[in-house]
mmCIF file of C-alpha atoms and ligand atoms in Angstrom:
data_model
loop_
_atom_site.group_PDB
_atom_site.id
_atom_site.type_symbol
_atom_site.label_atom_id
_atom_site.label_comp_id
_atom_site.label_asym_id
_atom_site.label_seq_id
_atom_site.Cartn_x
_atom_site.Cartn_y
_atom_site.Cartn_z
ATOM 1 C CA MET T 21 -44.034 -39.504 3.997
ATOM 2 C CA LYS T 22 -45.254 -43.149 3.485
ATOM 3 C CA GLN T 23 -42.913 -44.059 0.441
ATOM 4 C CA PRO T 24 -41.379 -41.825 -2.455
ATOM 5 C CA ALA T 25 -43.333 -41.159 -5.466
ATOM 6 C CA ARG T 26 -40.660 -42.915 -7.305
ATOM 7 C CA ASP T 27 -37.344 -45.123 -7.345
ATOM 8 C CA LYS T 28 -35.140 -43.387 -9.741
ATOM 9 C CA PHE T 29 -34.142 -39.788 -9.362
ATOM 10 C CA LEU T 30 -35.748 -37.644 -11.867
ATOM 11 C CA VAL T 31 -33.162 -35.071 -12.850
ATOM 12 C CA PHE T 32 -34.611 -31.543 -13.138
ATOM 13 C CA GLY T 33 -34.044 -29.778 -16.567
ATOM 14 C CA SER T 34 -32.507 -32.822 -18.221
ATOM 15 C CA PRO T 35 -32.364 -32.242 -22.094
ATOM 16 C CA ALA T 36 -34.057 -34.587 -24.826
ATOM 17 C CA LEU T 37 -31.202 -35.329 -27.491
ATOM 18 C CA GLY T 38 -31.854 -37.439 -30.064
ATOM 19 C CA GLU T 39 -29.732 -39.888 -32.462
ATOM 20 C CA ALA T 40 -29.675 -36.882 -35.055
ATOM 21 C CA GLU T 41 -27.736 -34.656 -32.429
ATOM 22 C CA ILE T 42 -25.391 -37.473 -31.471
ATOM 23 C CA GLU T 43 -24.490 -38.436 -35.149
ATOM 24 C CA GLU T 44 -23.888 -34.801 -36.145
ATOM 25 C CA VAL T 45 -21.608 -34.441 -33.160
ATOM 26 C CA VAL T 46 -19.696 -37.681 -34.145
ATOM 27 C CA GLN T 47 -19.373 -36.162 -37.784
ATOM 28 C CA SER T 48 -17.859 -33.110 -36.345
ATOM 29 C CA LEU T 49 -15.309 -35.205 -34.533
ATOM 30 C CA ARG T 50 -14.401 -37.347 -37.319
ATOM 31 C CA SER T 51 -14.296 -34.191 -39.941
ATOM 32 C CA GLY T 52 -11.560 -32.921 -37.370
ATOM 33 C CA TRP T 53 -13.278 -29.200 -37.690
ATOM 34 C CA LEU T 54 -14.217 -28.753 -34.181
ATOM 35 C CA GLY T 55 -14.300 -25.102 -34.017
ATOM 36 C CA THR T 56 -16.041 -22.254 -35.396
ATOM 37 C CA GLY T 57 -17.164 -23.245 -38.871
ATOM 38 C CA PRO T 58 -19.844 -24.383 -41.455
ATOM 39 C CA LYS T 59 -22.116 -25.960 -38.734
ATOM 40 C CA VAL T 60 -22.298 -22.520 -36.790
ATOM 41 C CA ALA T 61 -23.109 -20.772 -40.026
ATOM 42 C CA ARG T 62 -25.913 -23.282 -40.671
ATOM 43 C CA PHE T 63 -27.242 -22.970 -37.207
ATOM 44 C CA GLU T 64 -27.145 -19.121 -37.671
ATOM 45 C CA ARG T 65 -29.148 -19.433 -40.699
ATOM 46 C CA ASP T 66 -31.797 -21.912 -39.307
ATOM 47 C CA PHE T 67 -32.269 -19.696 -36.359
ATOM 48 C CA ALA T 68 -32.764 -16.292 -38.317
ATOM 49 C CA ALA T 69 -35.371 -18.703 -40.331
ATOM 50 C CA TYR T 70 -37.048 -19.593 -37.447
ATOM 51 C CA LYS T 71 -37.284 -15.995 -36.018
ATOM 52 C CA GLY T 72 -38.180 -15.121 -39.544
ATOM 53 C CA ILE T 73 -35.125 -12.397 -40.103
ATOM 54 C CA ALA T 74 -32.613 -11.851 -42.210
ATOM 55 C CA GLU T 75 -29.571 -14.174 -41.722
ATOM 56 C CA ASN T 76 -27.092 -11.155 -41.309
ATOM 57 C CA ARG T 77 -29.067 -10.251 -38.245
ATOM 58 C CA VAL T 78 -27.930 -13.079 -36.129
ATOM 59 C CA ALA T 79 -24.270 -14.085 -34.418
ATOM 60 C CA ALA T 80 -23.769 -17.533 -32.590
ATOM 61 C CA VAL T 81 -21.567 -17.073 -29.386
ATOM 62 C CA ASN T 82 -20.721 -19.430 -26.619
ATOM 63 C CA SER T 83 -23.348 -18.287 -24.207
ATOM 64 C CA CYS T 84 -26.273 -16.082 -23.530
ATOM 65 C CA THR T 85 -23.869 -14.051 -20.805
ATOM 66 C CA ALA T 86 -21.799 -13.517 -23.641
ATOM 67 C CA ALA T 87 -24.596 -12.350 -25.841
ATOM 68 C CA LEU T 88 -25.971 -9.946 -23.424
ATOM 69 C CA HIS T 89 -22.169 -8.643 -22.627
ATOM 70 C CA VAL T 90 -21.425 -8.163 -26.567
ATOM 71 C CA SER T 91 -24.712 -6.425 -27.082
ATOM 72 C CA LEU T 92 -24.446 -4.127 -24.526
ATOM 73 C CA ILE T 93 -20.829 -3.120 -25.567
ATOM 74 C CA ALA T 94 -22.201 -2.994 -29.332
ATOM 75 C CA ALA T 95 -24.954 -0.739 -28.304
ATOM 76 C CA GLY T 96 -22.008 1.755 -27.140
ATOM 77 C CA ILE T 97 -23.321 1.091 -23.211
ATOM 78 C CA GLY T 98 -20.414 1.514 -20.718
ATOM 79 C CA PRO T 99 -19.149 3.671 -17.627
ATOM 80 C CA GLY T 100 -21.461 6.314 -16.585
ATOM 81 C CA ASP T 101 -24.515 4.831 -17.926
ATOM 82 C CA GLU T 102 -27.346 3.123 -16.151
ATOM 83 C CA VAL T 103 -29.203 0.108 -17.519
ATOM 84 C CA ILE T 104 -32.778 -0.937 -15.941
ATOM 85 C CA THR T 105 -33.368 -4.542 -15.355
ATOM 86 C CA THR T 106 -35.464 -6.931 -13.229
ATOM 87 C CA PRO T 107 -34.549 -8.237 -10.019
ATOM 88 C CA MET T 108 -36.514 -11.645 -10.756
ATOM 89 C CA THR T 109 -33.701 -13.104 -12.944
ATOM 90 C CA PHE T 110 -30.333 -14.968 -13.225
ATOM 91 C CA ALA T 111 -27.175 -13.224 -12.049
ATOM 92 C CA ALA T 112 -25.861 -13.234 -15.589
ATOM 93 C CA THR T 113 -28.332 -10.770 -16.720
ATOM 94 C CA VAL T 114 -27.036 -8.232 -14.147
ATOM 95 C CA ASN T 115 -23.415 -9.367 -14.421
ATOM 96 C CA ALA T 116 -23.396 -8.555 -17.972
ATOM 97 C CA ILE T 117 -24.325 -5.134 -17.311
ATOM 98 C CA ILE T 118 -21.533 -4.634 -14.387
ATOM 99 C CA HIS T 119 -18.989 -6.099 -17.022
ATOM 100 C CA SER T 120 -19.856 -3.514 -19.793
ATOM 101 C CA GLY T 121 -19.097 -0.933 -17.070
ATOM 102 C CA ALA T 122 -22.483 0.364 -16.784
ATOM 103 C CA THR T 123 -24.515 0.533 -13.711
ATOM 104 C CA PRO T 124 -27.647 -1.717 -13.101
ATOM 105 C CA ILE T 125 -30.645 -0.367 -11.738
ATOM 106 C CA LEU T 126 -33.588 -2.560 -10.645
ATOM 107 C CA ALA T 127 -37.360 -2.002 -11.099
ATOM 108 C CA ASP T 128 -39.699 -4.451 -9.644
ATOM 109 C CA ILE T 129 -41.902 -7.115 -11.075
ATOM 110 C CA ASN T 130 -45.592 -7.567 -11.479
ATOM 111 C CA PRO T 131 -46.381 -9.994 -9.311
ATOM 112 C CA ILE T 132 -48.801 -11.902 -11.484
ATOM 113 C CA THR T 133 -46.575 -12.254 -14.653
ATOM 114 C CA MET T 134 -43.636 -12.183 -12.677
ATOM 115 C CA ASN T 135 -42.344 -9.919 -15.353
ATOM 116 C CA ILE T 136 -40.668 -6.212 -15.015
ATOM 117 C CA ASP T 137 -43.239 -3.678 -14.351
ATOM 118 C CA PRO T 138 -43.403 -0.765 -16.807
ATOM 119 C CA ALA T 139 -44.518 1.722 -14.371
ATOM 120 C CA GLN T 140 -41.409 0.659 -12.293
ATOM 121 C CA ILE T 141 -39.374 1.092 -14.996
ATOM 122 C CA GLU T 142 -40.458 4.666 -15.584
ATOM 123 C CA ALA T 143 -40.196 5.274 -11.955
ATOM 124 C CA ARG T 144 -36.001 4.564 -12.066
ATOM 125 C CA ILE T 145 -35.345 6.476 -15.335
ATOM 126 C CA SER T 146 -32.826 9.209 -14.743
ATOM 127 C CA ASP T 147 -30.755 11.153 -16.895
ATOM 128 C CA LYS T 148 -28.155 8.503 -16.971
ATOM 129 C CA THR T 149 -30.330 5.594 -18.390
ATOM 130 C CA ARG T 150 -29.261 4.502 -21.433
ATOM 131 C CA ALA T 151 -31.136 1.087 -21.867
ATOM 132 C CA ILE T 152 -33.785 -1.255 -20.707
ATOM 133 C CA LEU T 153 -32.910 -4.769 -20.516
ATOM 134 C CA PRO T 154 -36.120 -6.793 -19.833
ATOM 135 C CA VAL T 155 -36.359 -10.703 -19.242
ATOM 136 C CA HIS T 156 -39.289 -12.834 -20.626
ATOM 137 C CA MET T 157 -39.496 -14.751 -17.411
ATOM 138 C CA ALA T 158 -40.269 -18.403 -17.402
ATOM 139 C CA GLY T 159 -41.142 -18.075 -21.117
ATOM 140 C CA ARG T 160 -43.755 -15.166 -20.760
ATOM 141 C CA PRO T 161 -43.373 -12.437 -22.792
ATOM 142 C CA CYS T 162 -42.991 -8.930 -20.992
ATOM 143 C CA ASP T 163 -45.541 -5.979 -21.750
ATOM 144 C CA MET T 164 -43.649 -5.127 -24.937
ATOM 145 C CA ASP T 165 -46.038 -2.338 -26.006
ATOM 146 C CA ALA T 166 -45.493 -0.483 -22.597
ATOM 147 C CA ILE T 167 -41.739 -1.040 -22.660
ATOM 148 C CA MET T 168 -41.167 0.121 -26.173
ATOM 149 C CA ARG T 169 -43.275 2.957 -25.931
ATOM 150 C CA ILE T 170 -41.044 4.033 -22.425
ATOM 151 C CA ALA T 171 -38.012 3.442 -24.613
ATOM 152 C CA ARG T 172 -39.288 5.636 -27.484
ATOM 153 C CA GLN T 173 -40.311 8.314 -25.172
ATOM 154 C CA HIS T 174 -36.986 8.441 -23.391
ATOM 155 C CA ASN T 175 -34.808 7.570 -26.363
ATOM 156 C CA LEU T 176 -33.583 4.287 -24.752
ATOM 157 C CA LEU T 177 -32.193 1.362 -26.278
ATOM 158 C CA VAL T 178 -33.694 -2.355 -25.323
ATOM 159 C CA ILE T 179 -31.867 -5.307 -24.939
ATOM 160 C CA GLU T 180 -34.051 -8.457 -24.508
ATOM 161 C CA ASP T 181 -33.055 -11.371 -22.432
ATOM 162 C CA CYS T 182 -34.518 -14.183 -24.158
ATOM 163 C CA ALA T 183 -32.913 -16.922 -22.320
ATOM 164 C CA HIS T 184 -35.990 -18.608 -21.615
ATOM 165 C CA ALA T 185 -38.092 -17.377 -24.611
ATOM 166 C CA ILE T 186 -37.131 -19.025 -27.544
ATOM 167 C CA GLU T 187 -40.776 -19.742 -28.597
ATOM 168 C CA THR T 188 -42.546 -16.769 -27.166
ATOM 169 C CA GLU T 189 -44.640 -14.061 -29.026
ATOM 170 C CA TYR T 190 -46.110 -11.068 -28.115
ATOM 171 C CA ARG T 191 -49.172 -10.196 -30.325
ATOM 172 C CA GLY T 192 -47.928 -12.222 -33.394
ATOM 173 C CA GLN T 193 -44.207 -10.827 -33.387
ATOM 174 C CA LYS T 194 -41.236 -13.215 -32.019
ATOM 175 C CA VAL T 195 -39.511 -11.726 -28.907
ATOM 176 C CA GLY T 196 -35.945 -10.447 -29.508
ATOM 177 C CA THR T 197 -37.178 -8.706 -32.197
ATOM 178 C CA PHE T 198 -38.445 -5.975 -30.545
ATOM 179 C CA GLY T 199 -35.812 -4.475 -29.056
ATOM 180 C CA ASP T 200 -32.415 -3.296 -30.408
ATOM 181 C CA PHE T 201 -30.686 -6.646 -29.463
ATOM 182 C CA GLY T 202 -32.446 -10.092 -28.233
ATOM 183 C CA CYS T 203 -30.061 -12.517 -26.446
ATOM 184 C CA PHE T 204 -30.900 -16.239 -26.438
ATOM 185 C CA SER T 205 -29.305 -19.303 -24.051
ATOM 186 C CA PHE T 206 -28.820 -22.893 -25.519
ATOM 187 C CA TYR T 207 -27.717 -23.887 -21.876
ATOM 188 C CA VAL T 208 -28.387 -27.528 -20.995
ATOM 189 C CA THR T 209 -31.663 -26.799 -19.227
ATOM 190 C CA LYS T 210 -33.171 -24.341 -21.640
ATOM 191 C CA ASN T 211 -35.701 -25.060 -24.464
ATOM 192 C CA VAL T 212 -32.782 -25.308 -27.419
ATOM 193 C CA VAL T 213 -29.753 -26.859 -26.273
ATOM 194 C CA THR T 214 -25.976 -27.049 -27.333
ATOM 195 C CA GLY T 215 -24.588 -27.609 -23.943
ATOM 196 C CA GLU T 216 -23.174 -24.044 -23.579
ATOM 197 C CA GLY T 217 -24.376 -21.552 -26.270
ATOM 198 C CA GLY T 218 -26.121 -18.274 -27.382
ATOM 199 C CA MET T 219 -27.582 -16.263 -29.980
ATOM 200 C CA ILE T 220 -27.484 -12.406 -30.576
ATOM 201 C CA VAL T 221 -30.323 -11.202 -32.689
ATOM 202 C CA ALA T 222 -29.831 -7.351 -33.650
ATOM 203 C CA ARG T 223 -32.099 -4.906 -35.410
ATOM 204 C CA LYS T 224 -29.529 -3.427 -37.446
ATOM 205 C CA GLU T 225 -26.886 -5.576 -39.542
ATOM 206 C CA GLU T 226 -24.148 -3.323 -38.611
ATOM 207 C CA ASP T 227 -24.774 -4.130 -34.911
ATOM 208 C CA ILE T 228 -24.344 -7.947 -35.912
ATOM 209 C CA ALA T 229 -21.287 -7.038 -37.721
ATOM 210 C CA ARG T 230 -19.882 -5.360 -34.782
ATOM 211 C CA ALA T 231 -20.870 -8.185 -32.217
ATOM 212 C CA LYS T 232 -18.996 -10.573 -34.197
ATOM 213 C CA VAL T 233 -15.934 -8.845 -34.478
ATOM 214 C CA LEU T 234 -16.140 -8.311 -30.594
ATOM 215 C CA ALA T 235 -17.129 -12.041 -29.744
ATOM 216 C CA LEU T 236 -13.768 -13.193 -31.726
ATOM 217 C CA HIS T 237 -11.103 -11.058 -30.204
ATOM 218 C CA GLY T 238 -11.912 -7.745 -32.231
ATOM 219 C CA MET T 239 -10.483 -9.579 -35.311
ATOM 220 C CA SER T 240 -11.666 -8.190 -38.688
ATOM 221 C CA LYS T 241 -14.695 -9.667 -40.531
ATOM 222 C CA ASP T 242 -15.041 -13.596 -40.683
ATOM 223 C CA ALA T 243 -11.229 -14.232 -39.468
ATOM 224 C CA TRP T 244 -12.551 -17.841 -38.484
ATOM 225 C CA ARG T 245 -12.305 -18.579 -42.384
ATOM 226 C CA ARG T 246 -8.436 -17.937 -42.301
ATOM 227 C CA PHE T 247 -7.779 -21.865 -42.231
ATOM 228 C CA SER T 248 -10.279 -22.845 -44.812
ATOM 229 C CA ASP T 249 -9.759 -24.130 -48.229
ATOM 230 C CA GLU T 250 -10.010 -20.835 -49.871
ATOM 231 C CA GLY T 251 -6.524 -20.278 -48.696
ATOM 232 C CA TYR T 252 -4.700 -18.127 -45.690
ATOM 233 C CA LYS T 253 -6.343 -14.864 -45.282
ATOM 234 C CA HIS T 254 -4.720 -12.004 -43.176
ATOM 235 C CA TYR T 255 -7.021 -10.835 -40.369
ATOM 236 C CA TYR T 256 -6.619 -7.257 -38.309
ATOM 237 C CA VAL T 257 -7.464 -6.745 -35.062
ATOM 238 C CA VAL T 258 -9.544 -3.945 -34.989
ATOM 239 C CA GLU T 259 -10.600 -3.629 -31.281
ATOM 240 C CA CYS T 260 -10.239 -5.402 -28.158
ATOM 241 C CA GLY T 261 -12.810 -8.061 -28.342
ATOM 242 C CA PHE T 262 -13.779 -11.477 -26.114
ATOM 243 C CA LYS T 263 -13.016 -15.049 -26.905
ATOM 244 C CA TYR T 264 -16.808 -15.822 -27.049
ATOM 245 C CA ASN T 265 -17.390 -17.985 -30.481
ATOM 246 C CA MET T 266 -19.683 -20.908 -30.862
ATOM 247 C CA MET T 267 -18.032 -24.041 -31.748
ATOM 248 C CA ASP T 268 -19.206 -26.387 -34.467
ATOM 249 C CA ILE T 269 -19.565 -29.220 -31.815
ATOM 250 C CA GLN T 270 -22.408 -27.067 -30.145
ATOM 251 C CA ALA T 271 -23.842 -26.082 -33.375
ATOM 252 C CA ALA T 272 -23.911 -29.716 -34.426
ATOM 253 C CA ILE T 273 -26.304 -30.216 -31.368
ATOM 254 C CA GLY T 274 -28.154 -27.142 -32.129
ATOM 255 C CA ILE T 275 -28.948 -27.689 -35.556
ATOM 256 C CA HIS T 276 -31.067 -30.519 -34.838
ATOM 257 C CA GLN T 277 -32.060 -29.403 -31.430
ATOM 258 C CA LEU T 278 -33.977 -26.374 -33.422
ATOM 259 C CA ALA T 279 -35.380 -28.578 -35.813
ATOM 260 C CA SER T 280 -37.488 -29.964 -32.823
ATOM 261 C CA VAL T 281 -38.380 -26.989 -31.239
ATOM 262 C CA GLU T 282 -42.046 -26.812 -31.875
ATOM 263 C CA GLU T 283 -42.304 -30.631 -31.060
ATOM 264 C CA ASN T 284 -40.672 -30.155 -27.576
ATOM 265 C CA TRP T 285 -42.827 -27.040 -27.159
ATOM 266 C CA GLN T 286 -45.977 -29.042 -27.674
ATOM 267 C CA ARG T 287 -44.747 -31.310 -25.305
ATOM 268 C CA ARG T 288 -43.973 -29.065 -22.630
ATOM 269 C CA ARG T 289 -47.427 -27.261 -23.108
ATOM 270 C CA VAL T 290 -49.197 -30.734 -22.564
ATOM 271 C CA ILE T 291 -47.024 -31.052 -19.179
ATOM 272 C CA TRP T 292 -47.565 -27.349 -18.315
ATOM 273 C CA GLN T 293 -51.196 -27.665 -18.683
ATOM 274 C CA THR T 294 -51.754 -31.108 -16.863
ATOM 275 C CA TYR T 295 -49.756 -29.488 -13.819
ATOM 276 C CA GLN T 296 -51.989 -26.490 -14.074
ATOM 277 C CA GLN T 297 -55.200 -28.729 -13.799
ATOM 278 C CA ALA T 298 -53.734 -30.999 -11.377
ATOM 279 C CA PHE T 299 -52.924 -28.227 -8.741
ATOM 280 C CA ALA T 300 -56.202 -26.351 -9.080
ATOM 281 C CA GLU T 301 -57.385 -27.326 -5.553
ATOM 282 C CA LEU T 302 -54.056 -27.167 -3.673
ATOM 283 C CA PRO T 303 -53.439 -24.085 -1.507
ATOM 284 C CA VAL T 304 -50.532 -23.059 -3.822
ATOM 285 C CA THR T 305 -50.259 -19.921 -6.368
ATOM 286 C CA ARG T 306 -50.460 -21.614 -9.899
ATOM 287 C CA PRO T 307 -48.764 -19.305 -12.877
ATOM 288 C CA ALA T 308 -50.994 -16.948 -14.325
ATOM 289 C CA GLU T 309 -53.032 -17.968 -17.306
ATOM 290 C CA VAL T 310 -51.278 -17.224 -20.782
ATOM 291 C CA GLU T 311 -52.478 -13.649 -21.832
ATOM 292 C CA ALA T 312 -54.513 -13.358 -25.161
ATOM 293 C CA ASN T 313 -52.459 -12.827 -27.931
ATOM 294 C CA THR T 314 -49.507 -13.900 -26.747
ATOM 295 C CA ARG T 315 -47.364 -17.141 -26.974
ATOM 296 C CA HIS T 316 -45.800 -18.303 -23.753
ATOM 297 C CA ALA T 317 -42.521 -20.743 -24.119
ATOM 298 C CA TYR T 318 -43.383 -22.743 -21.279
ATOM 299 C CA HIS T 319 -39.513 -23.070 -20.300
ATOM 300 C CA LEU T 320 -40.506 -23.071 -16.334
ATOM 301 C CA TYR T 321 -43.768 -24.421 -14.468
ATOM 302 C CA THR T 322 -43.577 -22.528 -11.148
ATOM 303 C CA LEU T 323 -45.708 -23.056 -7.932
ATOM 304 C CA LEU T 324 -45.476 -20.516 -4.945
ATOM 305 C CA ILE T 325 -45.307 -22.054 -1.527
ATOM 306 C CA ASP T 326 -46.679 -19.647 1.169
ATOM 307 C CA GLU T 327 -46.021 -21.382 4.401
ATOM 308 C CA THR T 328 -49.143 -19.745 5.981
ATOM 309 C CA ARG T 329 -51.310 -21.361 3.363
ATOM 310 C CA CYS T 330 -49.372 -24.394 2.821
ATOM 311 C CA GLY T 331 -48.507 -25.642 6.189
ATOM 312 C CA VAL T 332 -44.677 -26.128 4.762
ATOM 313 C CA SER T 333 -42.048 -23.786 3.982
ATOM 314 C CA ARG T 334 -41.046 -23.304 0.352
ATOM 315 C CA ASP T 335 -37.615 -24.926 1.145
ATOM 316 C CA GLN T 336 -39.369 -27.668 3.234
ATOM 317 C CA PHE T 337 -41.099 -28.347 -0.026
ATOM 318 C CA LEU T 338 -37.956 -28.788 -1.904
ATOM 319 C CA ASP T 339 -36.463 -31.276 0.272
ATOM 320 C CA ALA T 340 -39.864 -32.884 0.451
ATOM 321 C CA MET T 341 -39.735 -33.249 -3.465
ATOM 322 C CA THR T 342 -35.974 -34.418 -3.292
ATOM 323 C CA ALA T 343 -37.094 -37.246 -0.750
ATOM 324 C CA HIS T 344 -39.557 -38.139 -3.446
ATOM 325 C CA LYS T 345 -36.762 -38.270 -5.774
ATOM 326 C CA ILE T 346 -38.095 -35.469 -7.890
ATOM 327 C CA GLY T 347 -35.494 -32.761 -8.697
ATOM 328 C CA VAL T 348 -36.715 -29.197 -8.399
ATOM 329 C CA GLY T 349 -35.130 -25.781 -9.092
ATOM 330 C CA VAL T 350 -35.645 -22.117 -7.757
ATOM 331 C CA HIS T 351 -35.929 -19.524 -10.353
ATOM 332 C CA TYR T 352 -34.844 -17.113 -8.827
ATOM 333 C CA LEU T 353 -34.254 -15.906 -5.353
ATOM 334 C CA SER T 354 -34.240 -11.915 -6.241
ATOM 335 C CA ILE T 355 -31.137 -10.526 -7.161
ATOM 336 C CA PRO T 356 -30.855 -8.228 -4.077
ATOM 337 C CA GLU T 357 -31.073 -11.402 -1.594
ATOM 338 C CA HIS T 358 -27.234 -12.192 -2.964
ATOM 339 C CA PRO T 359 -24.327 -10.448 -0.949
ATOM 340 C CA TYR T 360 -22.418 -9.274 -3.795
ATOM 341 C CA TYR T 361 -25.097 -7.090 -5.231
ATOM 342 C CA GLN T 362 -25.881 -5.888 -1.583
ATOM 343 C CA GLU T 363 -22.354 -4.812 -0.885
ATOM 344 C CA ARG T 364 -21.716 -3.227 -4.105
ATOM 345 C CA PHE T 365 -25.129 -1.375 -4.672
ATOM 346 C CA GLY T 366 -26.579 -1.164 -1.374
ATOM 347 C CA TRP T 367 -29.292 -3.192 -2.688
ATOM 348 C CA ARG T 368 -31.877 -4.608 -0.105
ATOM 349 C CA PRO T 369 -34.426 -7.419 -1.089
ATOM 350 C CA GLU T 370 -37.213 -5.224 0.641
ATOM 351 C CA GLU T 371 -36.977 -2.441 -1.900
ATOM 352 C CA TYR T 372 -38.530 -5.012 -4.687
ATOM 353 C CA PRO T 373 -41.195 -6.486 -2.438
ATOM 354 C CA HIS T 374 -42.908 -8.326 -5.228
ATOM 355 C CA ALA T 375 -39.421 -9.986 -6.801
ATOM 356 C CA MET T 376 -38.618 -10.776 -2.920
ATOM 357 C CA ARG T 377 -41.842 -12.439 -2.210
ATOM 358 C CA VAL T 378 -41.735 -14.508 -5.232
ATOM 359 C CA GLY T 379 -38.017 -15.481 -5.029
ATOM 360 C CA ARG T 380 -38.628 -16.874 -1.406
ATOM 361 C CA GLN T 381 -41.933 -18.717 -2.604
ATOM 362 C CA THR T 382 -40.915 -20.211 -6.117
ATOM 363 C CA VAL T 383 -40.254 -23.689 -6.827
ATOM 364 C CA SER T 384 -39.786 -24.985 -10.461
ATOM 365 C CA LEU T 385 -41.271 -28.726 -11.049
ATOM 366 C CA PRO T 386 -39.574 -30.597 -13.959
ATOM 367 C CA LEU T 387 -40.860 -29.569 -17.534
ATOM 368 C CA SER T 388 -38.297 -31.235 -19.985
ATOM 369 C CA PRO T 389 -40.007 -32.568 -23.228
ATOM 370 C CA LYS T 390 -38.415 -35.898 -22.272
ATOM 371 C CA LEU T 391 -40.527 -36.543 -19.384
ATOM 372 C CA SER T 392 -43.090 -39.618 -19.939
ATOM 373 C CA ASN T 393 -46.598 -39.408 -18.790
ATOM 374 C CA GLY T 394 -45.343 -41.621 -15.801
ATOM 375 C CA ASP T 395 -42.663 -38.976 -14.675
ATOM 376 C CA VAL T 396 -45.479 -36.313 -14.869
ATOM 377 C CA GLU T 397 -47.799 -38.483 -12.809
ATOM 378 C CA ASP T 398 -44.828 -39.084 -10.301
ATOM 379 C CA VAL T 399 -44.483 -35.256 -9.947
ATOM 380 C CA VAL T 400 -48.129 -34.619 -9.536
ATOM 381 C CA THR T 401 -48.295 -37.297 -6.898
ATOM 382 C CA ALA T 402 -45.498 -35.959 -4.673
ATOM 383 C CA VAL T 403 -46.876 -32.196 -5.027
ATOM 384 C CA ILE T 404 -50.338 -33.483 -3.709
ATOM 385 C CA ASN T 405 -48.962 -35.725 -1.297
ATOM 386 C CA ILE T 406 -46.559 -33.018 0.362
ATOM 387 C CA LEU T 407 -49.462 -30.145 0.188
ATOM 388 C CA SER T 408 -52.521 -32.296 1.423
ATOM 389 C CA ARG T 409 -51.255 -33.125 4.622
HETATM 390 C C1 LIG N 18 -29.819 -19.112 -18.347
HETATM 391 C C2 LIG N 18 -29.850 -17.336 -18.069
HETATM 392 C C3 LIG N 18 -28.928 -16.725 -18.510
HETATM 393 C C4 LIG N 18 -27.537 -17.178 -19.002
HETATM 394 O O1 LIG N 18 -27.512 -17.949 -20.055
HETATM 395 P P1 LIG N 18 -26.089 -18.833 -20.400
HETATM 396 O O2 LIG N 18 -26.098 -19.289 -21.668
HETATM 397 O O3 LIG N 18 -26.175 -19.692 -19.358
HETATM 398 O O4 LIG N 18 -24.841 -17.779 -20.301
HETATM 399 C C5 LIG N 18 -29.329 -15.363 -18.822
HETATM 400 N N1 LIG N 18 -30.514 -14.832 -18.237
HETATM 401 C C6 LIG N 18 -31.472 -15.766 -17.864
HETATM 402 C C7 LIG N 18 -32.674 -15.124 -17.529
HETATM 403 C C8 LIG N 18 -31.067 -17.140 -17.968
HETATM 404 O O5 LIG N 18 -32.234 -17.950 -17.436
#
């Protein structure tokens, strides 16, 4: 390398936060109401409006992991049950299934879309299967027609992991509203950010009511109001729940992030398309084009680095990008690559060959809406420089 593509390190997944977010947080701090309160309620209303559903069908929590865990329990899933999910996901998806007491079962991906393959789901169904947990990888919707048809035929619940997919649509319908539950993440690198945070969407109002109780110690409905100006209200613990509630400080950020969700999506789409064109001639596999009648959330832009075609391994490519002062990510090594799951479930990466190959070749380039045109050019320059040796 003659010279790095830039001087200052470009942090991967750095969020675009504006003055409105900062002022709203300061106002929360000045008000003294830091915990769950009116701002969380407003963020829930705004999120429901964005999804086009009634406000009693959403519940804010403190992570997507919490959203998945609570959804599984509210769905009545537990020990003895099997839940089918994808090996191409973040550990949280599988961990939430394990924490519910159920057994995760993996179904390999379609290598083009990188989403769970419906035919593989069908091949893994047993008489213990209770639910399918698809992940809309990188923001590309799963084949929801096929998944919902399988679920109906086999009487299975569907819990969608929408951590990448706030803006995603499939045939005109927003994801998270197909299944019994949809779970969203507002982690720092995600499309809408609250620092840590998550949202549950449920088809049934009573499932959200149960999820809200589970997310706050199992205390009876709206226990957070007990210190409000309506006067002290007794609460009763009706089951053994968790401490998963979102704070007003988090919602303060989320309210303004959500107001910018479409603007930020537009910007990421432009960057995604710029990369797509810039890398057309390189010996890499680019993301598949967006399928007709769907909306991609453009959460990740990933290249597959095949050492035999590129002359560099994926890990050498990661190091070379870092040397060019560009932050990159890996989403993800397939789940069976991790020792815990190998030991506990006996999984081997080779049993899920598509997820294994993608996981060993994939690299995510910066795609934050905060990137300037100059930043995007630096990324393009670095990638071309590394791969045209
Ligand atoms: C980020 C992520 C999660 C977990 O979200 P948190 O809000 O960090 O708990 C779950 N699934 C996928 C696919 C993710 O990318």
